mmCIF file of C-alpha atoms in Angstrom:
data_model
loop_
_atom_site.group_PDB
_atom_site.id
_atom_site.type_symbol
_atom_site.label_atom_id
_atom_site.label_comp_id
_atom_site.label_asym_id
_atom_site.label_seq_id
_atom_site.Cartn_x
_atom_site.Cartn_y
_atom_site.Cartn_z
ATOM 1 C CA MET V 1 6.741 -22.757 2.182
ATOM 2 C CA PRO V 2 3.348 -23.511 0.646
ATOM 3 C CA ALA V 3 1.393 -20.466 -0.480
ATOM 4 C CA ARG V 4 -1.582 -21.082 1.810
ATOM 5 C CA ALA V 5 0.670 -21.342 4.860
ATOM 6 C CA ALA V 6 2.455 -18.118 3.934
ATOM 7 C CA VAL V 7 -0.852 -16.306 3.478
ATOM 8 C CA LEU V 8 -2.189 -17.663 6.767
ATOM 9 C CA LEU V 9 0.862 -16.474 8.687
ATOM 10 C CA ALA V 10 1.244 -13.097 6.972
ATOM 11 C CA PHE V 11 -2.455 -12.218 6.919
ATOM 12 C CA THR V 12 -3.168 -13.137 10.530
ATOM 13 C CA MET V 13 -0.063 -11.293 11.761
ATOM 14 C CA ALA V 14 -0.806 -8.155 9.754
ATOM 15 C CA VAL V 15 -4.528 -7.997 10.512
ATOM 16 C CA GLY V 16 -4.580 -9.348 14.103
ATOM 17 C CA PRO V 17 -1.697 -7.941 16.155
ATOM 18 C CA GLY V 18 -0.859 -5.355 13.497
ATOM 19 C CA LEU V 19 -4.005 -3.598 12.302
ATOM 20 C CA LEU V 20 -6.799 -4.534 14.711
ATOM 21 C CA VAL V 21 -4.868 -4.537 17.991
ATOM 22 C CA ASN V 22 -2.061 -1.991 17.625
ATOM 23 C CA GLY V 23 -3.475 0.066 14.786
ATOM 24 C CA ILE V 24 -7.079 0.490 15.927
ATOM 25 C CA LEU V 25 -8.032 -0.784 19.390
ATOM 26 C CA LYS V 26 -4.989 0.360 21.374
ATOM 27 C CA GLN V 27 -5.122 3.797 19.748
ATOM 28 C CA GLU V 28 -8.865 4.427 19.936
ATOM 29 C CA TRP V 29 -10.215 2.611 23.005
ATOM 30 C CA GLY V 30 -9.048 5.068 25.676
ATOM 31 C CA ARG V 31 -8.702 2.622 28.559
ATOM 32 C CA PRO V 32 -5.794 3.659 30.822
ATOM 33 C CA ARG V 33 -3.184 1.122 31.835
ATOM 34 C CA PRO V 34 -3.257 -0.241 35.401
ATOM 35 C CA VAL V 35 -0.179 1.767 36.400
ATOM 36 C CA HIS V 36 -2.021 4.961 35.410
ATOM 37 C CA VAL V 37 -5.207 4.171 37.356
ATOM 38 C CA ASP V 38 -5.755 5.973 40.687
ATOM 39 C CA THR V 39 -6.303 2.660 42.507
ATOM 40 C CA PHE V 40 -2.686 1.747 41.777
ATOM 41 C CA GLY V 41 -1.180 5.189 42.385
ATOM 42 C CA GLY V 42 -1.864 6.843 39.023
ATOM 43 C CA ARG V 43 -4.063 9.824 38.153
ATOM 44 C CA ASP V 44 -6.652 8.307 35.805
ATOM 45 C CA ALA V 45 -9.998 6.779 36.724
ATOM 46 C CA PHE V 46 -10.519 3.057 36.193
ATOM 47 C CA LYS V 47 -12.494 2.129 33.083
ATOM 48 C CA SER V 48 -14.016 -1.275 32.373
ATOM 49 C CA TRP V 49 -13.034 -3.035 29.176
ATOM 50 C CA TYR V 50 -16.280 -2.059 27.444
ATOM 51 C CA GLU V 51 -15.941 1.676 28.190
ATOM 52 C CA THR V 52 -14.241 3.534 25.357
ATOM 53 C CA ASP V 53 -14.267 7.014 26.882
ATOM 54 C CA GLY V 54 -11.100 6.768 28.970
ATOM 55 C CA THR V 55 -8.432 9.442 29.270
ATOM 56 C CA CYS V 56 -5.638 7.521 27.558
ATOM 57 C CA PRO V 57 -4.576 9.474 24.449
ATOM 58 C CA GLY V 58 -2.883 6.575 22.629
ATOM 59 C CA ASN V 59 -1.173 3.200 23.075
ATOM 60 C CA CYS V 60 -3.801 2.343 25.652
ATOM 61 C CA SER V 61 -4.426 -0.763 27.709
ATOM 62 C CA PHE V 62 -7.237 -2.426 25.755
ATOM 63 C CA VAL V 63 -6.280 -4.859 24.211
ATOM 64 C CA SER V 64 -2.846 -6.296 24.941
ATOM 65 C CA GLY V 65 -0.449 -6.065 22.007
ATOM 66 C CA GLU V 66 1.992 -8.500 23.580
ATOM 67 C CA GLY V 67 -0.868 -10.869 24.346
ATOM 68 C CA ALA V 68 -2.082 -10.646 20.758
ATOM 69 C CA LEU V 69 1.393 -11.384 19.459
ATOM 70 C CA GLY V 70 1.704 -14.314 21.846
ATOM 71 C CA PHE V 71 -1.666 -15.734 20.826
ATOM 72 C CA TRP V 72 -0.703 -15.275 17.174
ATOM 73 C CA MET V 73 1.633 -18.222 17.753
ATOM 74 C CA THR V 74 -1.490 -20.355 17.353
ATOM 75 C CA ALA V 75 -1.286 -19.610 13.606
ATOM 76 C CA PRO V 76 1.973 -21.490 12.995
ATOM 77 C CA ALA V 77 0.907 -24.099 15.560
ATOM 78 C CA SER V 78 -2.241 -24.749 13.502
ATOM 79 C CA LEU V 79 -0.023 -25.772 10.573
ATOM 80 C CA VAL V 80 1.737 -28.545 12.477
ATOM 81 C CA PRO V 81 0.310 -31.888 11.266
ATOM 82 C CA GLY V 82 -0.835 -34.841 13.323
ATOM 83 C CA PRO V 83 -0.571 -35.305 17.081
ATOM 84 C CA ALA V 84 2.351 -32.879 17.253
ATOM 85 C CA GLY V 85 -0.142 -30.170 16.238
ATOM 86 C CA ALA V 86 -1.988 -30.505 19.542
ATOM 87 C CA VAL V 87 1.286 -30.211 21.443
ATOM 88 C CA ALA V 88 2.248 -27.146 19.386
ATOM 89 C CA MET V 89 -1.138 -25.543 20.057
ATOM 90 C CA VAL V 90 -0.874 -26.115 23.817
ATOM 91 C CA ALA V 91 2.655 -24.682 23.755
ATOM 92 C CA ALA V 92 1.486 -21.613 21.806
ATOM 93 C CA VAL V 93 -1.375 -20.894 24.225
ATOM 94 C CA ALA V 94 0.927 -21.472 27.216
ATOM 95 C CA PHE V 95 3.495 -19.076 25.756
ATOM 96 C CA ALA V 96 0.834 -16.432 25.167
ATOM 97 C CA SER V 97 -0.564 -16.901 28.660
ATOM 98 C CA VAL V 98 2.866 -16.425 30.226
ATOM 99 C CA ALA V 99 3.569 -13.346 28.078
ATOM 100 C CA GLY V 100 0.173 -11.869 28.972
ATOM 101 C CA GLY V 101 0.645 -12.788 32.616
ATOM 102 C CA LEU V 102 3.943 -10.927 32.716
ATOM 103 C CA ARG V 103 2.277 -7.830 31.251
ATOM 104 C CA ILE V 104 -0.386 -8.053 33.956
ATOM 105 C CA ALA V 105 2.248 -8.511 36.677
ATOM 106 C CA PHE V 106 4.195 -5.450 35.511
ATOM 107 C CA GLY V 107 1.072 -3.261 35.473
ATOM 108 C CA GLY V 108 0.871 -2.851 31.721
ATOM 109 C CA HIS V 109 -2.485 -4.576 31.221
ATOM 110 C CA PHE V 110 -5.576 -5.825 32.967
ATOM 111 C CA PHE V 111 -6.579 -9.498 32.783
ATOM 112 C CA THR V 112 -9.417 -8.679 30.365
ATOM 113 C CA ASP V 113 -6.982 -6.960 27.992
ATOM 114 C CA VAL V 114 -5.026 -10.191 27.618
ATOM 115 C CA VAL V 115 -8.130 -12.387 27.376
ATOM 116 C CA PHE V 116 -9.747 -10.272 24.655
ATOM 117 C CA SER V 117 -6.511 -10.045 22.676
ATOM 118 C CA GLY V 118 -6.403 -13.853 22.742
ATOM 119 C CA VAL V 119 -10.038 -14.206 21.704
ATOM 120 C CA LEU V 120 -9.638 -11.698 18.874
ATOM 121 C CA VAL V 121 -6.492 -13.259 17.428
ATOM 122 C CA ILE V 122 -7.594 -16.868 17.847
ATOM 123 C CA VAL V 123 -10.928 -16.164 16.134
ATOM 124 C CA LEU V 124 -9.036 -14.499 13.272
ATOM 125 C CA VAL V 125 -6.678 -17.482 12.968
ATOM 126 C CA VAL V 126 -9.585 -19.957 13.032
ATOM 127 C CA LEU V 127 -11.540 -18.038 10.366
ATOM 128 C CA THR V 128 -8.507 -17.628 8.120
ATOM 129 C CA ARG V 129 -7.595 -21.272 8.571
ATOM 130 C CA TYR V 130 -11.173 -22.240 7.663
ATOM 131 C CA VAL V 131 -11.104 -20.171 4.464
ATOM 132 C CA LEU V 132 -7.702 -21.453 3.345
ATOM 133 C CA TYR V 133 -7.770 -25.079 4.507
ATOM 134 C CA ASP V 134 -10.849 -26.467 6.182
ATOM 135 C CA ARG V 135 -13.867 -25.616 4.044
ATOM 136 C CA LYS V 136 -15.092 -27.986 1.348
ATOM 137 C CA ARG V 137 -14.014 -25.790 -1.562
ATOM 138 C CA ALA V 138 -10.778 -24.472 -0.087
ATOM 139 C CA PRO V 139 -8.319 -23.191 -2.685
ATOM 140 C CA GLY V 140 -5.168 -25.147 -3.382
ATOM 141 C CA ASP V 141 -1.667 -23.725 -3.157
ATOM 142 C CA ALA V 142 -1.540 -23.160 -6.935
ATOM 143 C CA ALA V 143 -4.753 -21.119 -6.841
ATOM 144 C CA VAL V 144 -3.480 -19.037 -3.915
ATOM 145 C CA GLU V 145 -0.182 -18.420 -5.736
ATOM 146 C CA LEU V 146 -2.113 -17.270 -8.797
ATOM 147 C CA ILE V 147 -4.190 -14.879 -6.668
ATOM 148 C CA ILE V 148 -1.041 -13.521 -5.025
ATOM 149 C CA GLY V 149 0.605 -13.020 -8.424
ATOM 150 C CA ARG V 150 -2.387 -11.240 -9.924
ATOM 151 C CA THR V 151 -2.800 -9.063 -6.844
ATOM 152 C CA GLY V 152 0.893 -8.199 -6.929
ATOM 153 C CA LEU V 153 0.708 -7.174 -10.580
ATOM 154 C CA LYS V 154 -2.345 -5.001 -9.940
ATOM 155 C CA LEU V 155 -0.640 -3.332 -6.981
ATOM 156 C CA ARG V 156 2.479 -2.763 -9.083
ATOM 157 C CA THR V 157 0.421 -1.148 -11.829
ATOM 158 C CA LEU V 158 -1.365 1.115 -9.342
ATOM 159 C CA LEU V 159 1.893 2.113 -7.680
ATOM 160 C CA LEU V 160 3.548 2.889 -10.992
ATOM 161 C CA ARG V 161 0.589 5.032 -12.084
ATOM 162 C CA GLY V 162 0.693 6.910 -8.796
ATOM 163 C CA TRP V 163 4.444 7.312 -9.016
ATOM 164 C CA ARG V 164 4.198 8.711 -12.535
ATOM 165 C CA ARG V 165 1.490 11.185 -11.514
ATOM 166 C CA VAL V 166 3.434 12.407 -8.515
ATOM 167 C CA TRP V 167 6.716 12.713 -10.320
ATOM 168 C CA ARG V 168 5.353 13.930 -13.648
ATOM 169 C CA ARG V 169 7.359 16.983 -14.553
ATOM 170 C CA PRO V 170 6.989 19.269 -17.499
ATOM 171 C CA PRO V 171 9.334 18.342 -20.310
ATOM 172 C CA LEU V 172 12.662 20.117 -20.341
ATOM 173 C CA ARG V 173 12.863 22.976 -22.779
ATOM 174 C CA ARG V 174 16.002 22.649 -24.735
ATOM 175 C CA PRO V 175 17.384 25.418 -26.856
ATOM 176 C CA PRO V 176 17.028 24.763 -30.557
ATOM 177 C CA LEU V 177 19.951 22.991 -32.101
ATOM 178 C CA ARG V 178 22.203 25.247 -34.160
ATOM 179 C CA ARG V 179 23.732 23.868 -37.234
ATOM 180 C CA PRO V 180 27.460 24.197 -37.280
ATOM 181 C CA LEU V 181 28.762 26.870 -39.615
ATOM 182 C CA PRO V 182 30.460 25.599 -42.740
ATOM 183 C CA PRO V 183 34.243 25.989 -42.785
ATOM 184 C CA PRO V 184 35.394 29.307 -44.294
ATOM 185 C CA ARG V 185 36.198 29.254 -48.013
ATOM 186 C CA THR V 186 39.572 30.189 -49.134
ATOM 187 C CA GLY V 187 40.214 31.740 -52.510
ATOM 188 C CA LEU V 188 42.667 29.182 -53.700
#
């Protein structure tokens, strides 16, 4: 796999559905899921998508994690060349729409949760794709591989330094070495 493609896929997956959606928004937004809202038989009050002061303590409704993962499929679809790329993109968006629609149908998310997860992830994919492929001075695969290698070496050095600091132990104190006694002399 070319380096730029690997970076596009890994970066957009880690930052989009991983960090932004599941790591930050779903944990901090506070919007209760539809099944928890009093309108649908729950105990919590309805909150609009822009209200962050809901009663959900974590793994909240805004934005849809499954929707974000479904819309992430636009990242590999963007790598498909030629006319098949348009077909792959339509298939990726259709897949994400069905996945998000199922989450809405089962009461796990509101429509806006799915829409905003799609907008967030697609914008991230488009920006990453622009940086790696579409701008005039986009780096080549060799340059990206060099950056990955250098970054990996720096991370390795930092991890080793941290490991040595954490596991630094005082040197063992060994008893002094005793010289063996010479054999006894006999009077012969």
